[in-house]
Amino acid sequence: MLTIKLLREDKERVIQKLKIKNFDAETIINKIIEIDEAKRTVQNKLEQSLSELNNISKQVGILFKDGKVEEANKAKEKTVELKNETKDLNSELNKLDSDLNNLIVQLPNLPNELVPIGKGAEDNEIIKTGGKIPELLESNSLPHWDLAKKYDIIDFELGNKITGAGFPVYKGKGAKLQRALISYFLDRAIENGYDEVMPPLLVNEASGFGTGQLPDKEGQMYHAGIDNFYLIPTAEVPVTNIFRDEIVQAEDFPIKKTAYTPCFRREAGSYGKDVRGLNRLHQFDKVEIVHISHPEVSYKALDEMVNHVENLVKELELPYRILRLCGGDMSFTSALTYDFEVFSAAQKKWLEVSSVSNFEEFQANRLKLRFKEKGDKKTKLAHTLNGSALALPRIVAALLENNQTPDGIKIPKILVPYTGFEYIN
RNA sequence: GGAGAAAUGGCAGAGUGGUCGAAUGCGGCGGUCUUGAAAACCGUUAGGUGUAACAGCCUCGGGGGUUCGAAUCCCUCUUUCUCCGCCA
């Protein structure tokens, strides 16, 4: 969430910036400022009363100690009124505080100045295209769901039986390919300085709030009701929350973590479109990279992450393009996002396989993730970033479709040491 | 799942109603000494909020309560440990 300080000091700029995200913030912000002022007045009064009360209590203590019982009892009487006053002020403060919070969490993050204006996916800016789109022979242009069946490597019907739509069963070389991709992605991340972690796949409410999934996107996560846990939609949630309520030292930057996890998404409201095969699943595997960065260099970190992801798609020999998301297509929490898409040759479609974002201090403010500069007394909010490196299903879709040959599906060179086979046939 | 014990600063560990946001030790930082280092000695060292800077306020696992006053008493939740049961 945005800091109240920013809203106090730079309200007009915030309103202008949020227009790029197609968000009209004026009414909310005016209301916020109004409540904030009221809150500070009440807080002031409350603290004065508390101060007085603390003083009297101290006096009473001393008087009793000196045996001046009568004076002590007299002093006690004075507290009755004050106590009532603090009680009222306190409940007033709590009310204002929660009103303020409810409003401020509704404001999305400010977009970076590079973010193009636009309404939706069609307005995203293609900033780079790479790789070569393969020309498929007519006899070899099956979509991946047919290939999956032909080679018996992914069984969608079986997943239907066990769980439901969107929970495929990977079999034989299909399963091995998953494992190979996960190992390859993790190894590359570790080579680039990321520490591997294996976090819980269920998180509590506070974690969901910290990274911005709650309260808004509640319906997108699976919920284990009895214990009030949420199944993670991405490793971003547990990994970033490692640092919730932490104060790190500036010299510890950059903090880089990577994690493989399954991801669970309800995908409510997205039925019917682009959901065939591996294109959209309820459970999928992903390797995530997370950066906790000094604010001054967070955009350098973002570039570094984009490079890292680009390397992966290059090594996998997939045709790809990099998009800079426009204001209308960006997530609530992001300040700048690059999406990676690979071309899946039989479907003749670009598929999103990675999203790399800088959240600046938006998540950090929710997480209370701060850092301290050497010699400084005050703490500042860190910047958080994350990106998929990479999400598996659509990579697999493109690999299957693009690499189909009369001899079977050719595994890219980089993966062969991991799969132990060169062809799926 | 049952029974019991516990949760205090970076760590260890005192504190069971009154100038306690908290002894002491270790660690950290600064200094004296030293060619340098170690040792020794001296000083300093929780977080948040707030302020121009002070002050003030909040925080002893979380929340609530009793009291003029709570780290200390009561309720509740969470977590950890020990024993029993079950179990990959």
Coordinates of C-alpha atoms in Angstrom, one line a residue, chain A:
Chain A
M1 CA 0.0 0.0 0.0
L2 CA 1.0 3.6 -0.5
T3 CA 2.4 5.4 2.5
I4 CA 0.2 8.0 4.2
K5 CA 3.2 10.3 4.1
L6 CA 3.2 10.3 0.3
L7 CA -0.5 11.1 0.2
R8 CA -0.1 14.0 2.6
E9 CA 2.8 15.5 0.8
D10 CA 2.1 14.8 -2.9
K11 CA -1.5 14.2 -3.3
E12 CA -1.9 15.7 -6.7
R13 CA 0.9 13.7 -8.2
V14 CA -0.6 10.5 -6.8
I15 CA -3.9 11.3 -8.4
Q16 CA -2.3 12.0 -11.8
K17 CA -0.1 8.9 -11.7
L18 CA -3.0 6.6 -10.8
K19 CA -4.9 7.8 -13.9
I20 CA -2.3 5.9 -15.9
K21 CA -3.6 2.8 -14.1
N22 CA -7.1 3.9 -15.1
F23 CA -7.9 4.5 -11.4
D24 CA -9.7 7.6 -10.3
A25 CA -8.3 8.3 -6.8
E26 CA -9.4 11.8 -6.1
T27 CA -12.4 11.0 -3.9
I28 CA -10.7 8.4 -1.9
I29 CA -7.6 10.4 -1.3
N30 CA -9.5 13.5 -0.2
K31 CA -11.4 11.3 2.2
I32 CA -8.1 9.8 3.4
I33 CA -6.6 13.1 4.1
E34 CA -9.7 14.3 6.0
I35 CA -9.6 11.2 8.2
D36 CA -5.9 11.4 8.6
E37 CA -6.2 14.9 10.0
A38 CA -9.0 14.0 12.4
K39 CA -7.0 11.0 13.4
R40 CA -3.9 13.0 14.3
T41 CA -5.9 15.4 16.3
V42 CA -7.5 12.6 18.3
Q43 CA -4.1 10.9 18.7
N44 CA -2.6 14.1 20.1
K45 CA -5.3 14.5 22.7
L46 CA -5.1 10.8 23.6
E47 CA -1.4 11.0 24.1
Q48 CA -1.7 14.0 26.3
S49 CA -4.2 12.3 28.5
L50 CA -2.1 9.3 28.7
S51 CA 0.9 11.3 29.6
E52 CA -1.0 13.0 32.4
L53 CA -2.3 9.7 33.6
N54 CA 1.2 8.2 33.6
N55 CA 2.4 11.1 35.6
I56 CA -0.3 10.8 38.3
S57 CA 0.3 7.1 38.6
K58 CA 4.0 7.8 39.3
Q59 CA 3.1 10.4 41.9
V60 CA 0.7 8.0 43.6
G61 CA 3.5 5.4 43.8
I62 CA 5.8 7.8 45.4
L63 CA 3.2 9.1 47.8
F64 CA 2.4 5.6 49.0
K65 CA 6.0 4.8 49.4
D66 CA 6.4 7.8 51.6
G67 CA 3.3 6.8 53.6
K68 CA 1.2 9.8 52.5
V69 CA -1.9 7.7 52.1
E70 CA -4.3 10.5 52.1
E71 CA -2.6 12.5 49.4
A72 CA -2.3 9.4 47.4
N73 CA -6.0 8.7 47.5
K74 CA -6.7 12.3 46.6
A75 CA -4.5 11.9 43.5
K76 CA -6.3 8.7 42.6
E77 CA -9.6 10.5 42.3
K78 CA -8.2 12.7 39.6
T79 CA -7.7 9.7 37.3
V80 CA -11.3 8.7 37.0
E81 CA -12.2 11.4 34.6
L82 CA -9.0 11.1 32.6
K83 CA -9.5 7.4 32.3
N84 CA -12.9 7.8 30.8
E85 CA -11.5 10.4 28.5
T86 CA -8.7 8.1 27.2
K87 CA -11.2 5.3 26.8
D88 CA -13.4 7.4 24.5
L89 CA -10.5 8.8 22.6
N90 CA -9.0 5.4 22.2
S91 CA -12.1 3.9 20.6
E92 CA -12.4 7.0 18.4
L93 CA -8.9 6.6 17.3
N94 CA -9.4 2.9 16.5
K95 CA -12.4 3.7 14.4
L96 CA -10.6 6.4 12.4
D97 CA -7.6 4.2 12.0
S98 CA -9.5 1.3 10.6
D99 CA -11.5 3.6 8.3
L100 CA -8.2 5.1 7.1
N101 CA -6.8 1.7 6.5
N102 CA -9.8 0.4 4.6
L103 CA -9.4 3.3 2.2
I104 CA -5.7 3.3 1.8
V105 CA -5.5 -0.4 0.9
Q106 CA -7.9 0.3 -2.0
L107 CA -5.2 2.5 -3.8
P108 CA -3.1 0.6 -6.3
N109 CA 0.7 1.2 -6.6
L110 CA 1.9 4.2 -8.6
P111 CA 3.2 3.2 -12.1
N112 CA 6.7 4.0 -13.0
E113 CA 7.3 6.7 -15.6
L114 CA 8.1 4.1 -18.3
V115 CA 4.6 2.6 -18.1
P116 CA 2.7 3.2 -21.3
I117 CA -0.8 4.5 -21.2
G118 CA -3.4 1.9 -22.2
K119 CA -6.5 0.0 -21.4
G120 CA -5.6 -3.6 -21.8
A121 CA -3.3 -6.3 -23.2
E122 CA -3.5 -4.7 -26.7
D123 CA -1.8 -1.6 -25.5
N124 CA 1.3 -3.3 -24.0
E125 CA 4.5 -2.3 -25.5
I126 CA 6.6 -4.9 -27.2
I127 CA 10.2 -4.0 -26.4
K128 CA 12.0 -7.0 -27.7
T129 CA 11.5 -10.0 -29.9
G130 CA 13.9 -12.9 -30.1
G131 CA 14.4 -16.5 -31.3
K132 CA 13.0 -18.0 -34.5
I133 CA 9.4 -19.0 -35.0
P134 CA 9.6 -22.6 -36.5
E135 CA 7.8 -23.5 -39.7
L136 CA 5.9 -26.6 -38.9
L137 CA 5.3 -29.3 -41.5
E138 CA 1.6 -29.9 -42.2
S139 CA 2.0 -33.4 -40.9
N140 CA 3.7 -32.1 -37.8
S141 CA 1.5 -29.3 -36.5
L142 CA -0.4 -30.8 -33.7
P143 CA -1.4 -28.7 -30.7
H144 CA 0.2 -29.8 -27.5
W145 CA -2.9 -31.5 -26.1
D146 CA -2.9 -33.8 -29.0
L147 CA 0.8 -34.4 -28.7
A148 CA 0.4 -35.1 -25.0
K149 CA -2.1 -37.8 -25.8
K150 CA -0.1 -39.2 -28.7
Y151 CA 3.0 -39.8 -26.6
D152 CA 1.0 -40.4 -23.4
I153 CA 2.9 -37.9 -21.4
I154 CA 0.1 -35.7 -19.9
D155 CA -3.3 -37.1 -19.0
F156 CA -5.9 -34.4 -18.6
E157 CA -8.9 -36.8 -18.2
L158 CA -7.2 -38.6 -15.5
G159 CA -6.7 -35.4 -13.6
N160 CA -10.4 -34.7 -14.1
K161 CA -11.2 -37.9 -12.4
I162 CA -8.9 -37.4 -9.5
T163 CA -9.6 -33.8 -8.9
G164 CA -11.2 -31.8 -11.6
A165 CA -10.5 -29.7 -14.7
G166 CA -7.1 -28.0 -14.7
F167 CA -5.3 -30.6 -12.6
P168 CA -3.4 -32.7 -15.2
V169 CA -1.4 -35.9 -14.5
Y170 CA 2.1 -35.9 -16.0
K171 CA 3.3 -39.4 -17.0
G172 CA 6.5 -41.0 -17.9
K173 CA 8.7 -38.7 -19.9
G174 CA 6.2 -36.0 -19.4
A175 CA 6.8 -36.2 -15.6
K176 CA 10.5 -36.4 -16.1
L177 CA 10.4 -33.3 -18.3
Q178 CA 8.7 -31.4 -15.5
R179 CA 11.4 -32.4 -13.1
A180 CA 14.1 -31.6 -15.6
L181 CA 12.8 -28.0 -16.2
I182 CA 12.5 -27.4 -12.4
S183 CA 16.1 -28.5 -11.8
Y184 CA 17.4 -26.5 -14.8
F185 CA 15.6 -23.3 -13.7
L186 CA 16.8 -23.7 -10.1
D187 CA 20.4 -24.4 -11.1
R188 CA 20.4 -21.3 -13.3
A189 CA 19.0 -19.1 -10.6
I190 CA 21.5 -20.4 -8.1
E191 CA 24.3 -19.7 -10.6
N192 CA 23.0 -16.2 -10.7
G193 CA 23.3 -15.7 -7.0
Y194 CA 19.8 -16.7 -5.8
D195 CA 19.5 -18.7 -2.6
E196 CA 17.2 -21.6 -2.9
V197 CA 14.4 -22.0 -0.4
M198 CA 11.5 -24.5 -0.2
P199 CA 8.6 -22.6 1.5
P200 CA 5.2 -23.8 2.8
L201 CA 2.5 -24.1 0.2
L202 CA -0.2 -22.9 2.5
V203 CA 0.0 -19.4 4.1
N204 CA -1.9 -17.6 6.7
E205 CA -3.9 -14.4 6.3
A206 CA -1.1 -12.0 7.3
S207 CA 1.1 -13.4 4.6
G208 CA -1.7 -13.1 2.0
F209 CA -2.1 -9.5 3.0
G210 CA 1.6 -8.8 3.0
T211 CA 2.1 -9.4 -0.7
G212 CA -1.3 -8.0 -1.7
Q213 CA -3.4 -11.0 -2.5
L214 CA -5.7 -10.2 0.4
P215 CA -8.2 -8.7 0.9
D216 CA -8.9 -8.1 -2.8
K217 CA -8.1 -11.3 -4.6
E218 CA -9.5 -13.6 -2.0
G219 CA -11.5 -15.4 -4.6
Q220 CA -8.5 -16.3 -6.7
M221 CA -6.9 -18.5 -4.0
Y222 CA -8.0 -21.8 -2.6
H223 CA -8.9 -21.6 1.0
A224 CA -8.5 -24.2 3.6
G225 CA -11.3 -23.0 5.8
I226 CA -10.9 -25.0 9.0
D227 CA -7.5 -23.6 9.6
N228 CA -7.9 -20.4 7.7
F229 CA -4.9 -21.0 5.4
Y230 CA -4.6 -20.2 1.7
L231 CA -3.0 -22.3 -0.9
I232 CA -0.3 -20.2 -2.5
P233 CA -1.0 -18.8 -6.0
T234 CA 2.8 -18.2 -6.4
A235 CA 5.9 -18.7 -4.4
E236 CA 6.1 -14.9 -4.2
V237 CA 3.8 -15.1 -1.3
P238 CA 5.7 -17.3 1.1
V239 CA 9.1 -16.2 -0.1
T240 CA 8.5 -12.5 0.2
N241 CA 6.8 -13.0 3.5
I242 CA 10.1 -14.5 4.9
F243 CA 10.9 -10.8 5.4
R244 CA 7.7 -9.6 6.8
D245 CA 8.3 -7.5 10.0
E246 CA 12.0 -7.6 9.4
I247 CA 14.6 -4.9 9.5
V248 CA 17.6 -5.8 7.3
Q249 CA 21.0 -4.1 7.1
A250 CA 21.7 -2.1 4.0
E251 CA 24.9 -4.1 3.4
D252 CA 22.9 -7.3 3.2
F253 CA 21.4 -6.1 -0.1
P254 CA 20.7 -7.5 -2.6
I255 CA 18.8 -10.3 -1.0
K256 CA 18.0 -12.9 -3.7
K257 CA 15.8 -15.9 -3.2
T258 CA 14.6 -18.6 -5.5
A259 CA 12.0 -21.2 -4.9
Y260 CA 10.3 -24.0 -6.8
T261 CA 6.7 -24.5 -5.8
P262 CA 3.5 -25.8 -7.2
C263 CA 1.0 -22.9 -7.6
F264 CA -2.7 -23.1 -7.1
R265 CA -5.1 -20.7 -8.7
R266 CA -8.9 -20.8 -8.8
E267 CA -9.0 -18.7 -12.0
A268 CA -12.5 -17.7 -11.2
G269 CA -14.1 -15.9 -14.1
S270 CA -11.7 -17.0 -16.7
Y271 CA -13.4 -20.0 -18.0
G272 CA -14.1 -20.7 -21.7
K273 CA -11.2 -18.8 -23.1
D274 CA -7.7 -20.1 -23.8
V275 CA -8.1 -22.8 -21.3
R276 CA -7.3 -25.8 -23.5
G277 CA -4.5 -28.2 -22.5
L278 CA -1.8 -26.5 -20.6
N279 CA -2.8 -23.0 -21.4
R280 CA -4.5 -22.3 -18.1
L281 CA -4.4 -24.7 -15.1
H282 CA -5.5 -24.7 -11.5
Q283 CA -2.3 -26.3 -10.4
F284 CA 1.0 -25.7 -12.1
D285 CA 4.7 -25.7 -11.3
K286 CA 6.9 -22.6 -11.2
V287 CA 10.3 -21.4 -10.2
E288 CA 10.2 -17.9 -8.8
I289 CA 12.9 -15.4 -8.2
V290 CA 12.6 -12.7 -5.5
H291 CA 14.7 -9.7 -4.9
I292 CA 14.8 -7.5 -1.8
S293 CA 16.6 -4.4 -2.9
H294 CA 17.9 -1.1 -1.8
P295 CA 15.5 1.5 -3.3
E296 CA 18.2 3.3 -5.2
V297 CA 19.1 0.2 -7.3
S298 CA 15.8 -1.6 -7.6
Y299 CA 15.4 -0.8 -11.3
K300 CA 18.9 -2.2 -11.9
A301 CA 17.7 -5.4 -10.1
L302 CA 14.7 -5.4 -12.3
D303 CA 16.8 -5.3 -15.4
E304 CA 19.0 -8.1 -14.0
M305 CA 15.9 -10.2 -13.5
V306 CA 14.7 -9.6 -17.0
N307 CA 18.1 -10.6 -18.4
H308 CA 18.0 -13.7 -16.3
V309 CA 14.6 -14.7 -17.7
E310 CA 15.6 -13.8 -21.2
N311 CA 18.5 -16.1 -21.0
L312 CA 16.3 -19.0 -20.0
V313 CA 14.0 -18.7 -23.0
K314 CA 17.0 -18.2 -25.2
E315 CA 18.7 -21.4 -23.9
L316 CA 15.4 -23.2 -24.4
E317 CA 15.5 -22.1 -28.0
L318 CA 12.0 -20.7 -27.9
P319 CA 10.8 -17.7 -29.9
Y320 CA 9.9 -15.0 -27.4
R321 CA 9.0 -11.4 -26.9
I322 CA 9.2 -9.1 -24.0
L323 CA 6.4 -6.7 -23.2
R324 CA 6.2 -3.7 -21.0
L325 CA 2.8 -3.7 -19.5
C326 CA 0.6 -0.7 -19.9
G327 CA -1.2 1.0 -17.0
G328 CA -4.4 -0.9 -17.7
D329 CA -2.9 -4.3 -17.8
M330 CA -0.6 -4.1 -14.8
S331 CA -1.3 -5.6 -11.5
F332 CA -2.6 -3.7 -8.5
T333 CA 0.7 -3.9 -6.6
S334 CA 3.2 -3.4 -9.4
A335 CA 5.1 -0.2 -10.4
L336 CA 6.6 -1.7 -13.6
T337 CA 6.1 -5.1 -15.1
Y338 CA 7.7 -7.0 -18.0
D339 CA 5.9 -10.0 -19.4
F340 CA 7.6 -12.7 -21.3
E341 CA 5.7 -14.6 -24.0
V342 CA 6.8 -17.5 -26.0
F343 CA 5.3 -18.5 -29.4
S344 CA 3.5 -21.8 -29.4
A345 CA 3.7 -22.8 -33.1
A346 CA 0.8 -25.1 -33.5
Q347 CA -1.7 -22.9 -31.6
K348 CA -0.1 -20.0 -33.3
K349 CA -0.3 -18.1 -30.1
W350 CA 1.9 -16.1 -27.8
L351 CA 1.7 -17.5 -24.3
E352 CA 2.7 -15.6 -21.2
V353 CA 5.4 -17.6 -19.3
S354 CA 6.9 -15.0 -17.0
S355 CA 6.0 -11.7 -15.4
V356 CA 8.8 -9.7 -13.8
S357 CA 7.8 -6.8 -11.6
N358 CA 9.2 -4.1 -9.3
F359 CA 6.8 -3.3 -6.5
E360 CA 9.0 -0.6 -5.1
E361 CA 7.9 0.0 -1.5
F362 CA 4.3 -1.0 -2.0
Q363 CA 4.6 -4.5 -0.7
A364 CA 7.3 -3.5 1.8
N365 CA 4.9 -1.1 3.4
R366 CA 2.3 -3.8 3.9
L367 CA 5.0 -6.2 5.0
K368 CA 6.8 -3.7 7.3
L369 CA 10.0 -4.8 5.5
R370 CA 12.6 -2.2 6.3
F371 CA 16.3 -1.7 6.2
K372 CA 18.8 0.4 8.0
E373 CA 21.7 2.2 6.6
K374 CA 25.0 1.9 8.5
G375 CA 25.1 4.7 11.1
D376 CA 21.5 5.7 10.5
K377 CA 18.9 5.6 13.3
K378 CA 15.9 5.6 11.1
T379 CA 14.6 2.7 9.0
K380 CA 13.4 3.0 5.5
L381 CA 11.2 0.7 3.4
A382 CA 13.0 -1.7 1.1
H383 CA 11.9 -2.5 -2.4
T384 CA 10.6 -5.9 -3.4
L385 CA 10.7 -7.5 -6.8
N386 CA 9.8 -10.8 -8.2
G387 CA 9.5 -12.8 -11.4
S388 CA 8.7 -16.2 -12.8
A389 CA 11.8 -18.0 -13.9
L390 CA 9.9 -19.7 -15.2
A391 CA 6.3 -21.1 -15.1
L392 CA 6.3 -24.6 -16.6
P393 CA 3.0 -25.4 -18.4
R394 CA 3.2 -23.0 -21.2
I395 CA 6.9 -23.6 -21.7
V396 CA 6.0 -27.3 -22.0
A397 CA 3.2 -26.4 -24.5
A398 CA 5.6 -24.4 -26.7
L399 CA 8.4 -27.0 -26.4
L400 CA 6.0 -29.8 -27.5
E401 CA 4.5 -27.9 -30.4
N402 CA 7.6 -26.2 -31.7
N403 CA 9.9 -29.2 -31.5
Q404 CA 7.6 -31.9 -33.0
T405 CA 9.4 -33.9 -35.7
P406 CA 8.7 -37.1 -37.5
D407 CA 11.0 -38.8 -34.9
G408 CA 9.1 -37.4 -31.9
I409 CA 9.6 -34.3 -29.8
K410 CA 13.1 -33.1 -29.7
I411 CA 14.3 -31.9 -26.3
P412 CA 16.4 -28.7 -26.4
K413 CA 20.1 -29.3 -25.9
I414 CA 20.3 -27.5 -22.6
L415 CA 17.7 -29.8 -21.1
V416 CA 19.1 -33.2 -22.2
P417 CA 21.5 -33.5 -19.3
Y418 CA 18.5 -33.1 -17.1
T419 CA 16.0 -35.4 -18.9
G420 CA 18.5 -38.1 -19.9
F421 CA 16.7 -38.4 -23.2
E422 CA 16.8 -36.5 -26.5
Y423 CA 13.4 -37.4 -27.8
I424 CA 9.9 -38.0 -26.5
N425 CA 8.6 -40.7 -28.8

